[in-house]
Amino acid sequence: MKTIDGGVTAAKGFKASSCQAEIKYKDRTDMAFVYSELPCVCAGTFTSNVVKAACVMWDKKIVESGGPMQAVVINSGIANACTGKEGFDACEATARAAEGALGIPYTSVAVASTGVIGMQLPVDKLVAGVEKMSTTLDGSLLAGTEASKAIMTTDTVNKEIAVSFEIAGKTVTLGGMSKGSGMIHPNMCTMLAFLTTDIAIDKTLLQEAVSDVVKDTFNMITVDGDTSTNDTLLCMANGLAENEKITEKNEDYITFKNALMFVCEYLAKKMAADGEGASKLFEAKVIGAKDKQDARVLSRAIVGSNLSKAAIYGCDANFGRFLCAMGYSGADFDQNDVELYFESAAGRLKVFDKGTPIVFDEDKALEIMKEDTVTVFVNMNEGEAMATAWGCDLTYDYVKINADYRS
Amino acid sequence: MKTIDGGVTAAKGFKASSCQAEIKYKDRTDMAFVYSELPCVCAGTFTSNVVKAACVMWDKKIVESGGPMQAVVINSGIANACTGKEGFDACEATARAAEGALGIPYTSVAVASTGVIGMQLPVDKLVAGVEKMSTTLDGSLLAGTEASKAIMTTDTVNKEIAVSFEIAGKTVTLGGMSKGSGMIHPNMCTMLAFLTTDIAIDKTLLQEAVSDVVKDTFNMITVDGDTSTNDTLLCMANGLAENEKITEKNEDYITFKNALMFVCEYLAKKMAADGEGASKLFEAKVIGAKDKQDARVLSRAIVGSNLSKAAIYGCDANFGRFLCAMGYSGADFDQNDVELYFESAAGRLKVFDKGTPIVFDEDKALEIMKEDTVTVFVNMNEGEAMATAWGCDLTYDYVKINADYRS
């Protein structure tokens, strides 16, 4: 497997476009279109929030009915959540506009939104945007990059990646894009992520691979503990790589799943590092846990704690806060088994040894904490399970961004 | 029942003292002593954090063994959590110093600590502090107030209250003090709260009343979602009011429990409003919930969300964030039943009506949000249960305080 240039248009048969629809932002693109020349098998994971956006319910229906999916229309600025019947009507109008422009069934058009909750979408602008983007669909890598920019809200960088790998002599490509960067505490998948691939694969296996991979990637990041109403990951596979179709969990399936893991971990970490106001990527690695569930819960609690996040921002090796977060995570353990280290490109320092604090070199600690990526490494010494979670520090800018986001 | 002056020394037979022991702070008092002339029946609730401070385990043992309790020694600056065997030895040394100075059994001396986790207490300073405070114990209201100041960490105001009420012709007094103001998301009781009363009551009933009341008061506040390793509430009752001892859940029990509710709610709200960096008290009232548990979970989720807290700070009536928090709280509901209002001393405004956003007057909303106390009022329209939770806004100062707390 190798990383290649591009994102959602890297795989064969996928095109993208974007436009300035003035949904809410005035001076930038705010709609994106991803389109496959052929109908795709599709998989998706969605927010576990009880309050689901209209578009989440729309897409869930397509995925659960078995597809096919041929296009996704995304807007930034308004989330289309808490919008009642009018919100659903906006989804249908968007899909029908794509049907009208491209002659594909409206039931194969997914929609996704991100932005302010509780505000209605301007349907006329949405429809005009779809019509405009239908005429500019383009298979170039640049078109994919432009799409990844149009879906940003408070993100400071666009996020895309593509990889290619061989399956029995055929080159398969998988690309994706995603956006954050607040209300990030996914509980099915991330805010918005779109993956496109030309692999030929059975729909059930595609969904299984996606659901599995999401647990160790998008579901392991947190920015602020707020699980969005709009979290959506969609993966479309059009089969144009012409590999022998994957219909069982053979070696080809493993190859594909590894590529999927690589792509999803890349996008997830990019989102964590670009969390609202973030100045650092904050990683928690838990090893030696009783079971996988415990390892996940513990590592997520560490990166999710406001006090831990503030300590990371302040470069303060205040390890008690990390132990405290583990203690209220819900996992049961004995503090007398736990070893805790801080590590980064500048080195590694043990600070807590099986119940007892270690007197450590504060200068060394500061040097480690000052790096762009800081890892809290924990050995639970009670089993063999491990997990890694990603978050970011809590800064003045997070408060600034969110005290004045809507207006 | 009426509110009277004072705190932990308001009830008959209670004395207090405080001193500058230089545990960690250099220019203020940092130890407090609360003492009863007679041994007391006692009740307590403690943190649910798996990582419990040494002092929590010490006090739990006293409460669970049935007491009696006659004194509490408290220090601020260092939490005595994650300190291994040395931490336990510090608890015992403190209690034995009180035994030596006052001739009371060391097993009746509770200890409590608050401050940095993972740092050892200087035992010599602790013991010297206990000896000094033993000679200055005083029943005046001022001595109680001074004690409430000595236990503060990042608190900006001390927190105390006292009430008196009649039980069959006898005047009973109940007083208390508490401290916050970060790592506040109690899951048994608050960071530190001490209640003293001269009521004569059976130990089991005292514990039952305390446990019940804590659920609707201290357990309903949150500052940052971080459940401390040190949360401790202790209630001591010495019987000096000479009321007929309460041994069953009669009218006298109800009278006492109502007074306890009043005192605990007062202290809990004071702690929420004085949360680290807070500029406002942020209240969530949920009515019409399916059951009490749902009402509690929903109201706590609202005041616990970073995004909601940042919106409250920014005076932004961004109601979608509050609905979003309810949605991921774990409670199941239909957004099409929900009504949501903002209210404060400046008025009340409905913003969401059973699934549909309401176009509201932004000027009026701003006026409401600008007040010192802002309430999010939610009617679930699915039952008769209700609950109220208290928190505070998320400000630059929270980040500032916690990015540089240890050093």
CSV table of N, CA, C and O in Angstrom, one decimal, chain A residues 49-52 57 82-84 116-118 120 183 224-229 305-307 310-311 313-314 316-321 323-324 327-328 331-333 335 352 355 357 360 362 394-396 398-400 402-403 405-406, chain B residues 49-52 82-84 116-118 120 183 224-229 305-307 310-311 313-314 316-321 323-324 327-328 331-333 335 352 355 357 360 362 394-396 398-400 402-403 405-406:
chain,number,residue,atom,x,y,z
A,49,ASN,N,-26.3,10.3,18.7
A,49,ASN,CA,-27.1,11.3,19.3
A,49,ASN,C,-28.6,11.0,19.0
A,49,ASN,O,-28.9,10.8,17.9
A,50,VAL,N,-29.4,11.1,20.1
A,50,VAL,CA,-30.8,10.9,19.9
A,50,VAL,C,-31.4,12.0,19.0
A,50,VAL,O,-32.4,11.7,18.3
A,51,VAL,N,-30.9,13.2,19.1
A,51,VAL,CA,-31.3,14.3,18.2
A,51,VAL,C,-30.5,14.2,17.0
A,51,VAL,O,-29.3,14.6,16.9
A,52,LYS,N,-31.0,13.6,15.9
A,52,LYS,CA,-30.3,13.4,14.7
A,52,LYS,C,-30.8,14.4,13.7
A,52,LYS,O,-31.9,14.8,13.6
A,57,MET,N,-30.8,11.2,9.0
A,57,MET,CA,-31.9,10.3,8.8
A,57,MET,C,-32.1,9.9,7.3
A,57,MET,O,-32.4,8.8,7.0
A,82,CYS,N,-32.6,19.8,14.2
A,82,CYS,CA,-33.6,20.4,14.9
A,82,CYS,C,-34.5,21.3,14.0
A,82,CYS,O,-34.8,22.5,14.4
A,83,THR,N,-34.8,20.8,12.8
A,83,THR,CA,-35.5,21.7,11.9
A,83,THR,C,-36.8,21.1,11.4
A,83,THR,O,-37.4,21.6,10.5
A,84,GLY,N,-37.3,20.0,12.1
A,84,GLY,CA,-38.6,19.5,11.8
A,84,GLY,C,-38.8,19.1,10.4
A,84,GLY,O,-37.9,18.7,9.7
A,116,VAL,N,-24.6,25.6,12.0
A,116,VAL,CA,-25.4,25.9,13.1
A,116,VAL,C,-26.6,25.0,13.2
A,116,VAL,O,-27.2,24.7,12.1
A,117,ILE,N,-27.0,24.6,14.4
A,117,ILE,CA,-28.2,23.7,14.6
A,117,ILE,C,-29.4,24.7,14.8
A,117,ILE,O,-29.2,25.8,15.3
A,118,GLY,N,-30.5,24.2,14.4
A,118,GLY,CA,-31.8,24.9,14.7
A,118,GLY,C,-32.0,26.1,13.7
A,118,GLY,O,-32.8,27.0,14.0
A,120,GLN,N,-33.1,26.9,9.5
A,120,GLN,CA,-33.5,26.3,8.3
A,120,GLN,C,-32.6,26.6,7.1
A,120,GLN,O,-32.0,27.7,7.0
A,183,MET,N,-17.6,20.3,18.4
A,183,MET,CA,-18.7,19.3,18.6
A,183,MET,C,-18.2,17.9,18.2
A,183,MET,O,-18.9,17.2,17.5
A,224,ASP,N,-14.2,18.1,22.3
A,224,ASP,CA,-14.9,18.8,23.4
A,224,ASP,C,-15.9,17.9,24.1
A,224,ASP,O,-16.7,18.4,24.9
A,225,GLY,N,-16.0,16.6,23.8
A,225,GLY,CA,-16.9,15.8,24.5
A,225,GLY,C,-18.4,15.9,24.0
A,225,GLY,O,-19.3,15.3,24.5
A,226,ASP,N,-18.6,16.8,23.0
A,226,ASP,CA,-19.9,17.0,22.5
A,226,ASP,C,-20.2,16.2,21.3
A,226,ASP,O,-19.6,16.4,20.2
A,227,THR,N,-21.0,15.1,21.4
A,227,THR,CA,-21.3,14.3,20.2
A,227,THR,C,-22.3,15.0,19.4
A,227,THR,O,-23.5,15.3,19.8
A,228,SER,N,-22.0,15.3,18.1
A,228,SER,CA,-22.8,16.1,17.2
A,228,SER,C,-24.1,15.4,16.8
A,228,SER,O,-24.2,14.2,16.9
A,229,THR,N,-25.0,16.2,16.4
A,229,THR,CA,-26.3,15.7,15.8
A,229,THR,C,-26.1,15.2,14.4
A,229,THR,O,-27.0,14.6,13.8
A,305,SER,N,-10.7,14.8,29.1
A,305,SER,CA,-10.8,15.6,30.4
A,305,SER,C,-10.4,17.1,30.1
A,305,SER,O,-9.3,17.3,29.6
A,306,ASN,N,-11.2,18.0,30.5
A,306,ASN,CA,-10.9,19.4,30.4
A,306,ASN,C,-9.6,19.8,31.1
A,306,ASN,O,-8.8,20.5,30.7
A,307,LEU,N,-9.5,19.2,32.3
A,307,LEU,CA,-8.3,19.5,33.1
A,307,LEU,C,-7.1,18.9,32.5
A,307,LEU,O,-6.0,19.6,32.5
A,310,ALA,N,-6.3,21.2,29.5
A,310,ALA,CA,-5.7,22.5,29.9
A,310,ALA,C,-4.2,22.3,30.4
A,310,ALA,O,-3.4,23.1,30.1
A,311,ALA,N,-3.9,21.2,31.0
A,311,ALA,CA,-2.5,20.9,31.5
A,311,ALA,C,-1.6,20.7,30.2
A,311,ALA,O,-0.5,21.2,30.2
A,313,TYR,N,-2.1,22.1,27.3
A,313,TYR,CA,-1.9,23.4,26.8
A,313,TYR,C,-0.8,24.2,27.6
A,313,TYR,O,0.0,24.8,27.0
A,314,GLY,N,-0.9,24.0,28.9
A,314,GLY,CA,0.1,24.7,29.8
A,314,GLY,C,1.4,24.0,29.9
A,314,GLY,O,2.2,24.5,30.7
A,316,ASP,N,2.1,21.4,31.4
A,316,ASP,CA,2.3,21.1,32.8
A,316,ASP,C,2.1,19.6,33.0
A,316,ASP,O,1.1,19.0,32.8
A,317,ALA,N,3.2,19.0,33.5
A,317,ALA,CA,3.2,17.5,33.7
A,317,ALA,C,2.4,17.1,34.9
A,317,ALA,O,2.9,16.4,35.8
A,318,ASN,N,1.2,17.6,35.0
A,318,ASN,CA,0.4,17.4,36.2
A,318,ASN,C,-0.3,16.1,36.1
A,318,ASN,O,-1.6,16.0,35.9
A,319,PHE,N,0.4,15.0,36.3
A,319,PHE,CA,-0.1,13.6,35.9
A,319,PHE,C,-1.3,13.2,36.7
A,319,PHE,O,-2.1,12.3,36.3
A,320,GLY,N,-1.5,13.8,37.9
A,320,GLY,CA,-2.7,13.4,38.7
A,320,GLY,C,-4.0,13.6,38.0
A,320,GLY,O,-4.9,12.8,38.2
A,321,ARG,N,-4.0,14.6,37.1
A,321,ARG,CA,-5.3,14.9,36.4
A,321,ARG,C,-5.6,13.7,35.4
A,321,ARG,O,-6.8,13.4,35.1
A,323,LEU,N,-4.6,10.5,35.8
A,323,LEU,CA,-5.1,9.4,36.7
A,323,LEU,C,-6.5,9.6,37.1
A,323,LEU,O,-7.3,8.7,37.2
A,324,CYS,N,-6.8,10.9,37.5
A,324,CYS,CA,-8.1,11.2,37.9
A,324,CYS,C,-9.2,10.9,36.8
A,324,CYS,O,-10.2,10.3,37.1
A,327,GLY,N,-9.8,7.4,36.5
A,327,GLY,CA,-10.6,6.9,37.7
A,327,GLY,C,-12.1,7.1,37.5
A,327,GLY,O,-12.9,6.3,38.1
A,328,TYR,N,-12.5,8.1,36.8
A,328,TYR,CA,-13.9,8.3,36.7
A,328,TYR,C,-14.4,7.8,35.3
A,328,TYR,O,-15.6,8.0,35.0
A,331,ALA,N,-14.1,2.5,33.9
A,331,ALA,CA,-13.3,1.3,34.0
A,331,ALA,C,-12.9,1.0,35.4
A,331,ALA,O,-12.6,2.0,36.1
A,332,ASP,N,-12.8,-0.2,35.8
A,332,ASP,CA,-12.4,-0.5,37.2
A,332,ASP,C,-11.0,-1.0,37.2
A,332,ASP,O,-10.6,-1.8,36.3
A,333,PHE,N,-10.2,-0.5,38.1
A,333,PHE,CA,-8.8,-0.9,38.2
A,333,PHE,C,-8.2,-0.5,39.5
A,333,PHE,O,-8.8,0.3,40.3
A,335,GLN,N,-5.2,1.5,41.3
A,335,GLN,CA,-4.1,2.5,41.0
A,335,GLN,C,-2.7,2.0,41.3
A,335,GLN,O,-1.7,2.5,40.8
A,352,PHE,N,4.7,8.1,37.3
A,352,PHE,CA,3.9,7.4,38.3
A,352,PHE,C,4.2,6.0,38.2
A,352,PHE,O,4.1,5.4,37.1
A,355,GLY,N,1.1,3.2,41.9
A,355,GLY,CA,0.6,3.8,43.2
A,355,GLY,C,1.4,4.9,43.8
A,355,GLY,O,0.9,5.6,44.6
A,357,PRO,N,3.9,8.3,43.3
A,357,PRO,CA,4.5,9.4,42.4
A,357,PRO,C,6.0,9.3,42.3
A,357,PRO,O,6.6,9.0,43.4
A,360,PHE,N,10.4,13.7,39.5
A,360,PHE,CA,11.0,13.7,38.2
A,360,PHE,C,11.6,15.1,37.9
A,360,PHE,O,11.4,16.1,38.6
A,362,GLU,N,11.8,18.3,36.3
A,362,GLU,CA,10.8,19.2,35.7
A,362,GLU,C,11.2,19.9,34.4
A,362,GLU,O,10.4,20.1,33.5
A,394,LEU,N,-6.9,22.3,25.4
A,394,LEU,CA,-8.0,23.2,25.6
A,394,LEU,C,-7.4,24.6,25.7
A,394,LEU,O,-6.6,24.9,26.7
A,395,THR,N,-7.7,25.5,24.8
A,395,THR,CA,-7.0,26.8,24.8
A,395,THR,C,-8.0,28.0,24.9
A,395,THR,O,-9.3,27.8,24.8
A,396,TYR,N,-7.5,29.2,25.1
A,396,TYR,CA,-8.4,30.4,25.1
A,396,TYR,C,-9.2,30.4,23.8
A,396,TYR,O,-10.3,30.8,23.7
A,398,TYR,N,-10.4,28.0,21.9
A,398,TYR,CA,-11.6,27.2,21.9
A,398,TYR,C,-12.8,28.0,22.5
A,398,TYR,O,-13.9,28.0,21.9
A,399,VAL,N,-12.6,28.7,23.6
A,399,VAL,CA,-13.6,29.4,24.2
A,399,VAL,C,-14.0,30.6,23.3
A,399,VAL,O,-15.2,30.8,23.1
A,400,LYS,N,-13.0,31.2,22.7
A,400,LYS,CA,-13.3,32.4,21.8
A,400,LYS,C,-14.2,32.0,20.7
A,400,LYS,O,-15.2,32.6,20.3
A,402,ASN,N,-16.1,29.4,20.4
A,402,ASN,CA,-17.5,28.9,20.7
A,402,ASN,C,-18.4,29.9,21.5
A,402,ASN,O,-19.6,29.6,21.6
A,403,ALA,N,-17.7,30.9,22.0
A,403,ALA,CA,-18.6,31.9,22.6
A,403,ALA,C,-19.2,32.8,21.6
A,403,ALA,O,-20.2,33.5,21.8
A,405,TYR,N,-19.9,31.7,17.9
A,405,TYR,CA,-19.9,30.9,16.7
A,405,TYR,C,-21.1,31.2,15.8
A,405,TYR,O,-21.0,31.3,14.6
A,406,ARG,N,-22.3,31.3,16.5
A,406,ARG,CA,-23.5,31.4,15.7
A,406,ARG,C,-23.5,32.8,15.0
A,406,ARG,O,-23.9,32.8,13.8
B,49,ASN,N,-15.0,8.1,42.0
B,49,ASN,CA,-13.8,7.9,41.2
B,49,ASN,C,-13.0,6.7,41.8
B,49,ASN,O,-12.9,6.5,43.0
B,50,VAL,N,-12.6,5.8,40.9
B,50,VAL,CA,-11.9,4.6,41.2
B,50,VAL,C,-10.6,5.0,41.9
B,50,VAL,O,-10.1,4.3,42.8
B,51,VAL,N,-10.0,6.1,41.5
B,51,VAL,CA,-8.8,6.6,42.1
B,51,VAL,C,-9.2,7.5,43.3
B,51,VAL,O,-9.5,8.6,43.1
B,52,LYS,N,-9.2,6.9,44.4
B,52,LYS,CA,-9.6,7.6,45.6
B,52,LYS,C,-8.4,8.1,46.4
B,52,LYS,O,-7.4,7.4,46.6
B,82,CYS,N,-3.2,9.6,44.9
B,82,CYS,CA,-2.1,9.0,44.1
B,82,CYS,C,-0.8,9.1,44.9
B,82,CYS,O,0.3,9.4,44.3
B,83,THR,N,-0.8,8.8,46.2
B,83,THR,CA,0.4,9.0,47.0
B,83,THR,C,0.8,7.7,47.7
B,83,THR,O,1.7,7.7,48.6
B,84,GLY,N,0.1,6.6,47.4
B,84,GLY,CA,0.5,5.3,47.9
B,84,GLY,C,0.5,5.2,49.4
B,84,GLY,O,-0.3,5.9,50.1
B,116,VAL,N,-3.2,19.8,44.7
B,116,VAL,CA,-2.6,19.0,43.6
B,116,VAL,C,-2.6,17.5,43.9
B,116,VAL,O,-2.3,17.1,45.0
B,117,ILE,N,-2.8,16.7,42.9
B,117,ILE,CA,-2.8,15.3,43.0
B,117,ILE,C,-1.3,14.8,42.8
B,117,ILE,O,-0.6,15.4,42.0
B,118,GLY,N,-1.0,13.7,43.4
B,118,GLY,CA,0.3,13.1,43.1
B,118,GLY,C,1.5,13.8,43.8
B,118,GLY,O,2.7,13.6,43.3
B,120,GLN,N,3.3,14.4,47.8
B,120,GLN,CA,3.2,14.0,49.2
B,120,GLN,C,3.0,15.2,50.1
B,120,GLN,O,3.5,16.3,49.9
B,183,MET,N,-12.4,20.7,38.9
B,183,MET,CA,-12.5,19.3,39.1
B,183,MET,C,-13.8,19.0,39.8
B,183,MET,O,-13.9,18.2,40.7
B,224,ASP,N,-16.6,21.2,35.3
B,224,ASP,CA,-15.8,20.8,34.2
B,224,ASP,C,-15.9,19.4,33.8
B,224,ASP,O,-15.2,18.9,33.0
B,225,GLY,N,-16.9,18.6,34.4
B,225,GLY,CA,-17.0,17.2,34.0
B,225,GLY,C,-16.0,16.3,34.6
B,225,GLY,O,-16.0,15.1,34.4
B,226,ASP,N,-15.1,16.9,35.4
B,226,ASP,CA,-14.0,16.0,36.0
B,226,ASP,C,-14.4,15.7,37.4
B,226,ASP,O,-14.4,16.5,38.3
B,227,THR,N,-14.7,14.4,37.7
B,227,THR,CA,-15.0,13.9,39.0
B,227,THR,C,-13.7,13.7,39.8
B,227,THR,O,-12.9,12.9,39.5
B,228,SER,N,-13.6,14.5,40.9
B,228,SER,CA,-12.4,14.5,41.6
B,228,SER,C,-12.1,13.2,42.3
B,228,SER,O,-13.0,12.4,42.6
B,229,THR,N,-10.8,13.0,42.7
B,229,THR,CA,-10.4,11.9,43.5
B,229,THR,C,-10.7,12.1,45.0
B,229,THR,O,-10.6,11.2,45.8
B,305,SER,N,-22.1,20.5,29.0
B,305,SER,CA,-21.5,20.6,27.7
B,305,SER,C,-20.6,21.8,27.5
B,305,SER,O,-21.0,22.9,27.8
B,306,ASN,N,-19.4,21.6,27.0
B,306,ASN,CA,-18.5,22.7,26.8
B,306,ASN,C,-19.1,23.7,25.8
B,306,ASN,O,-18.9,24.9,26.0
B,307,LEU,N,-19.8,23.2,24.8
B,307,LEU,CA,-20.3,24.1,23.8
B,307,LEU,C,-21.5,24.9,24.4
B,307,LEU,O,-21.6,26.1,24.1
B,310,ALA,N,-19.8,27.5,26.6
B,310,ALA,CA,-19.2,28.6,25.9
B,310,ALA,C,-20.3,29.6,25.3
B,310,ALA,O,-20.1,30.8,25.3
B,311,ALA,N,-21.4,29.0,24.9
B,311,ALA,CA,-22.5,29.8,24.4
B,311,ALA,C,-23.1,30.7,25.5
B,311,ALA,O,-23.4,31.9,25.3
B,313,TYR,N,-21.4,31.8,28.1
B,313,TYR,CA,-20.4,32.9,28.2
B,313,TYR,C,-20.5,34.0,27.2
B,313,TYR,O,-20.5,35.2,27.5
B,314,GLY,N,-20.8,33.6,25.9
B,314,GLY,CA,-20.9,34.5,24.8
B,314,GLY,C,-22.3,35.1,24.7
B,314,GLY,O,-22.5,35.9,23.8
B,316,ASP,N,-24.9,33.9,23.8
B,316,ASP,CA,-25.4,33.5,22.5
B,316,ASP,C,-26.6,32.4,22.7
B,316,ASP,O,-26.3,31.3,23.2
B,317,ALA,N,-27.8,32.8,22.2
B,317,ALA,CA,-28.9,31.9,22.4
B,317,ALA,C,-28.9,30.8,21.4
B,317,ALA,O,-29.9,30.6,20.7
B,318,ASN,N,-27.8,30.1,21.3
B,318,ASN,CA,-27.6,29.0,20.3
B,318,ASN,C,-28.2,27.7,20.8
B,318,ASN,O,-27.5,26.8,21.2
B,319,PHE,N,-29.5,27.7,20.8
B,319,PHE,CA,-30.2,26.6,21.5
B,319,PHE,C,-29.9,25.2,21.0
B,319,PHE,O,-30.1,24.2,21.7
B,320,GLY,N,-29.5,25.1,19.7
B,320,GLY,CA,-29.2,23.8,19.2
B,320,GLY,C,-28.2,23.0,20.0
B,320,GLY,O,-28.2,21.8,20.1
B,321,ARG,N,-27.2,23.8,20.6
B,321,ARG,CA,-26.2,23.1,21.4
B,321,ARG,C,-26.8,22.4,22.6
B,321,ARG,O,-26.3,21.4,23.1
B,323,LEU,N,-29.9,21.3,22.9
B,323,LEU,CA,-30.6,20.1,22.4
B,323,LEU,C,-29.6,19.0,22.0
B,323,LEU,O,-29.9,17.8,22.3
B,324,CYS,N,-28.5,19.4,21.4
B,324,CYS,CA,-27.5,18.4,21.1
B,324,CYS,C,-27.0,17.7,22.3
B,324,CYS,O,-26.9,16.4,22.3
B,327,GLY,N,-29.4,15.2,23.5
B,327,GLY,CA,-29.4,14.1,22.6
B,327,GLY,C,-28.3,13.1,22.9
B,327,GLY,O,-28.5,11.9,22.6
B,328,TYR,N,-27.2,13.5,23.4
B,328,TYR,CA,-26.1,12.5,23.6
B,328,TYR,C,-26.0,12.1,25.1
B,328,TYR,O,-25.1,11.4,25.5
B,331,ALA,N,-30.3,9.7,27.7
B,331,ALA,CA,-31.7,9.6,27.8
B,331,ALA,C,-32.4,9.5,26.4
B,331,ALA,O,-31.9,10.1,25.5
B,332,ASP,N,-33.4,8.7,26.3
B,332,ASP,CA,-34.1,8.5,25.0
B,332,ASP,C,-35.3,9.4,25.0
B,332,ASP,O,-36.1,9.5,25.9
B,333,PHE,N,-35.5,10.1,23.9
B,333,PHE,CA,-36.7,11.0,23.7
B,333,PHE,C,-36.8,11.3,22.3
B,333,PHE,O,-36.0,11.1,21.4
B,335,GLN,N,-37.3,14.5,19.7
B,335,GLN,CA,-37.2,15.9,19.7
B,335,GLN,C,-38.5,16.6,19.3
B,335,GLN,O,-38.6,17.8,19.6
B,352,PHE,N,-37.7,26.9,20.9
B,352,PHE,CA,-37.8,25.6,20.2
B,352,PHE,C,-39.1,25.0,20.6
B,352,PHE,O,-39.4,24.9,21.8
B,355,GLY,N,-39.9,20.2,18.0
B,355,GLY,CA,-39.3,19.8,16.8
B,355,GLY,C,-39.0,20.9,15.8
B,355,GLY,O,-38.2,20.8,14.8
B,357,PRO,N,-37.7,25.0,15.2
B,357,PRO,CA,-37.1,26.2,15.7
B,357,PRO,C,-38.1,27.4,15.6
B,357,PRO,O,-38.8,27.5,14.6
B,360,PHE,N,-37.0,34.0,16.8
B,360,PHE,CA,-37.2,34.8,18.0
B,360,PHE,C,-36.4,36.2,17.9
B,360,PHE,O,-35.6,36.4,17.0
B,362,GLU,N,-33.8,38.5,18.7
B,362,GLU,CA,-32.4,38.4,19.1
B,362,GLU,C,-32.0,39.4,20.2
B,362,GLU,O,-31.2,39.1,21.1
B,394,LEU,N,-18.1,28.6,30.4
B,394,LEU,CA,-16.7,28.3,30.1
B,394,LEU,C,-16.0,29.5,29.6
B,394,LEU,O,-16.4,30.1,28.6
B,395,THR,N,-15.0,30.0,30.3
B,395,THR,CA,-14.4,31.3,30.0
B,395,THR,C,-12.9,31.1,29.8
B,395,THR,O,-12.3,30.1,30.0
B,396,TYR,N,-12.3,32.2,29.2
B,396,TYR,CA,-10.8,32.2,29.1
B,396,TYR,C,-10.1,31.8,30.4
B,396,TYR,O,-9.1,31.2,30.5
B,398,TYR,N,-11.0,30.0,32.9
B,398,TYR,CA,-11.0,28.5,33.2
B,398,TYR,C,-9.7,27.9,32.6
B,398,TYR,O,-9.0,27.2,33.3
B,399,VAL,N,-9.4,28.2,31.4
B,399,VAL,CA,-8.2,27.7,30.7
B,399,VAL,C,-7.0,28.3,31.4
B,399,VAL,O,-6.0,27.5,31.7
B,400,LYS,N,-7.0,29.5,31.7
B,400,LYS,CA,-5.8,30.2,32.3
B,400,LYS,C,-5.5,29.5,33.6
B,400,LYS,O,-4.4,29.2,33.9
B,402,ASN,N,-6.3,26.6,34.7
B,402,ASN,CA,-5.9,25.2,34.7
B,402,ASN,C,-4.7,24.9,33.8
B,402,ASN,O,-4.2,23.8,33.9
B,403,ALA,N,-4.3,25.8,33.0
B,403,ALA,CA,-3.1,25.6,32.2
B,403,ALA,C,-1.9,25.8,33.1
B,403,ALA,O,-0.8,25.5,32.8
B,405,TYR,N,-1.9,25.5,37.0
B,405,TYR,CA,-2.4,25.3,38.4
B,405,TYR,C,-1.4,24.8,39.3
B,405,TYR,O,-1.2,25.2,40.4
B,406,ARG,N,-0.6,23.8,38.8
B,406,ARG,CA,0.3,23.1,39.7
B,406,ARG,C,1.5,24.0,40.1
B,406,ARG,O,1.9,23.9,41.2
